[in-house]
Amino acid sequence: AQKVTQAQTEISVVEKEDVTLDCVYETRDTTYYLFWYKQPPSGELVFLIRRNSFDEQNEISGRYSWNFQKSTSSFNFTITASQVVDSAVYFCALSEDHTGNQFYFGTGTSLTVIP
Amino acid sequence: DVKVTQSSRYLVKRTGEKVFLECVQDMDHENMFWYRQDPGLGLRLIYFSYDVKMKEKGDIPEGYSVSREKKERFSLILESASTNQTSMYLCAAGTAFYGYTFGSGTRLTVV
């Protein structure tokens, strides 16, 4: 079973629109960590955010915000007023406390922002 | 920040060749990982290493081997390249607690 599901394979938005990327995870651990990475066309995955399972506070960083809801096992990512530079593939990932150093990645959401 | 460097951005190899993909990190980090990335499949773990000369199989180790003779270097080896190994290969270093730092990837084409 997929531990991290990103149901949206591809999304296209017009510049300045808001867009939300969905991430649903599955774990039986009480301690776990959630991440979002951005992969621009250059190929390198860039770390965006880390959240542990005990911290359900939403996070805002400039135009980016993250909504962590344990009740629905979701960790969604919203870009406000999207820009062309936001065009990338975005990956959600989960690590569980008992598995040591392994990540479980979702299959990614490809976001295209149209000027 | 840990910086992870992959020696080649693009490689073209022939079927049956032995291929080496090199990855170097610039900090004294114990954990290193090799992933391959394919459309629709996301990132899949090939091998990882917790220390020098230690290696563990990931989800798709078949057709690959690894070498970690020095802490900073983690090499992925395709013993006999095949066309189904055409892919993007990503190296990473770090921990699941804090997160990984990835290299810029090697796009390998096997013809």
PDB file of N, CA, C and O in Angstrom, chain A residues 9 12 29 32 104 111-112:
ATOM      1  N   THR A   9      -1.708  14.355 -10.296  1.00  0.00           N
ATOM      2  CA  THR A   9      -0.504  14.087 -11.069  1.00  0.00           C
ATOM      3  C   THR A   9       0.030  15.370 -11.699  1.00  0.00           C
ATOM      4  O   THR A   9       1.228  15.654 -11.654  1.00  0.00           O
ATOM      5  N   SER A  12      -2.335  22.651 -13.703  1.00  0.00           N
ATOM      6  CA  SER A  12      -1.974  23.886 -14.404  1.00  0.00           C
ATOM      7  C   SER A  12      -2.805  25.020 -13.856  1.00  0.00           C
ATOM      8  O   SER A  12      -4.023  24.871 -13.681  1.00  0.00           O
ATOM      9  N   ASP A  29       2.629   4.765  13.231  1.00  0.00           N
ATOM     10  CA  ASP A  29       3.503   5.343  14.249  1.00  0.00           C
ATOM     11  C   ASP A  29       2.847   6.583  14.856  1.00  0.00           C
ATOM     12  O   ASP A  29       2.092   7.293  14.173  1.00  0.00           O
ATOM     13  N   TYR A  32       6.267  10.641  13.728  1.00  0.00           N
ATOM     14  CA  TYR A  32       6.653  10.602  12.327  1.00  0.00           C
ATOM     15  C   TYR A  32       6.913  12.019  11.850  1.00  0.00           C
ATOM     16  O   TYR A  32       6.657  12.994  12.569  1.00  0.00           O
ATOM     17  N   TYR A 104       9.514   7.744   2.644  1.00  0.00           N
ATOM     18  CA  TYR A 104       8.515   7.271   1.697  1.00  0.00           C
ATOM     19  C   TYR A 104       8.028   8.486   0.932  1.00  0.00           C
ATOM     20  O   TYR A 104       7.467   9.404   1.517  1.00  0.00           O
ATOM     21  N   LEU A 111       3.413  20.838 -11.246  1.00  0.00           N
ATOM     22  CA  LEU A 111       2.691  22.112 -11.303  1.00  0.00           C
ATOM     23  C   LEU A 111       3.238  22.968 -12.430  1.00  0.00           C
ATOM     24  O   LEU A 111       4.443  23.210 -12.512  1.00  0.00           O
ATOM     25  N   THR A 112       2.344  23.427 -13.280  1.00  0.00           N
ATOM     26  CA  THR A 112       2.714  24.369 -14.335  1.00  0.00           C
ATOM     27  C   THR A 112       1.963  25.665 -14.102  1.00  0.00           C
ATOM     28  O   THR A 112       0.728  25.662 -13.994  1.00  0.00           O
TER      29      THR A 112
END
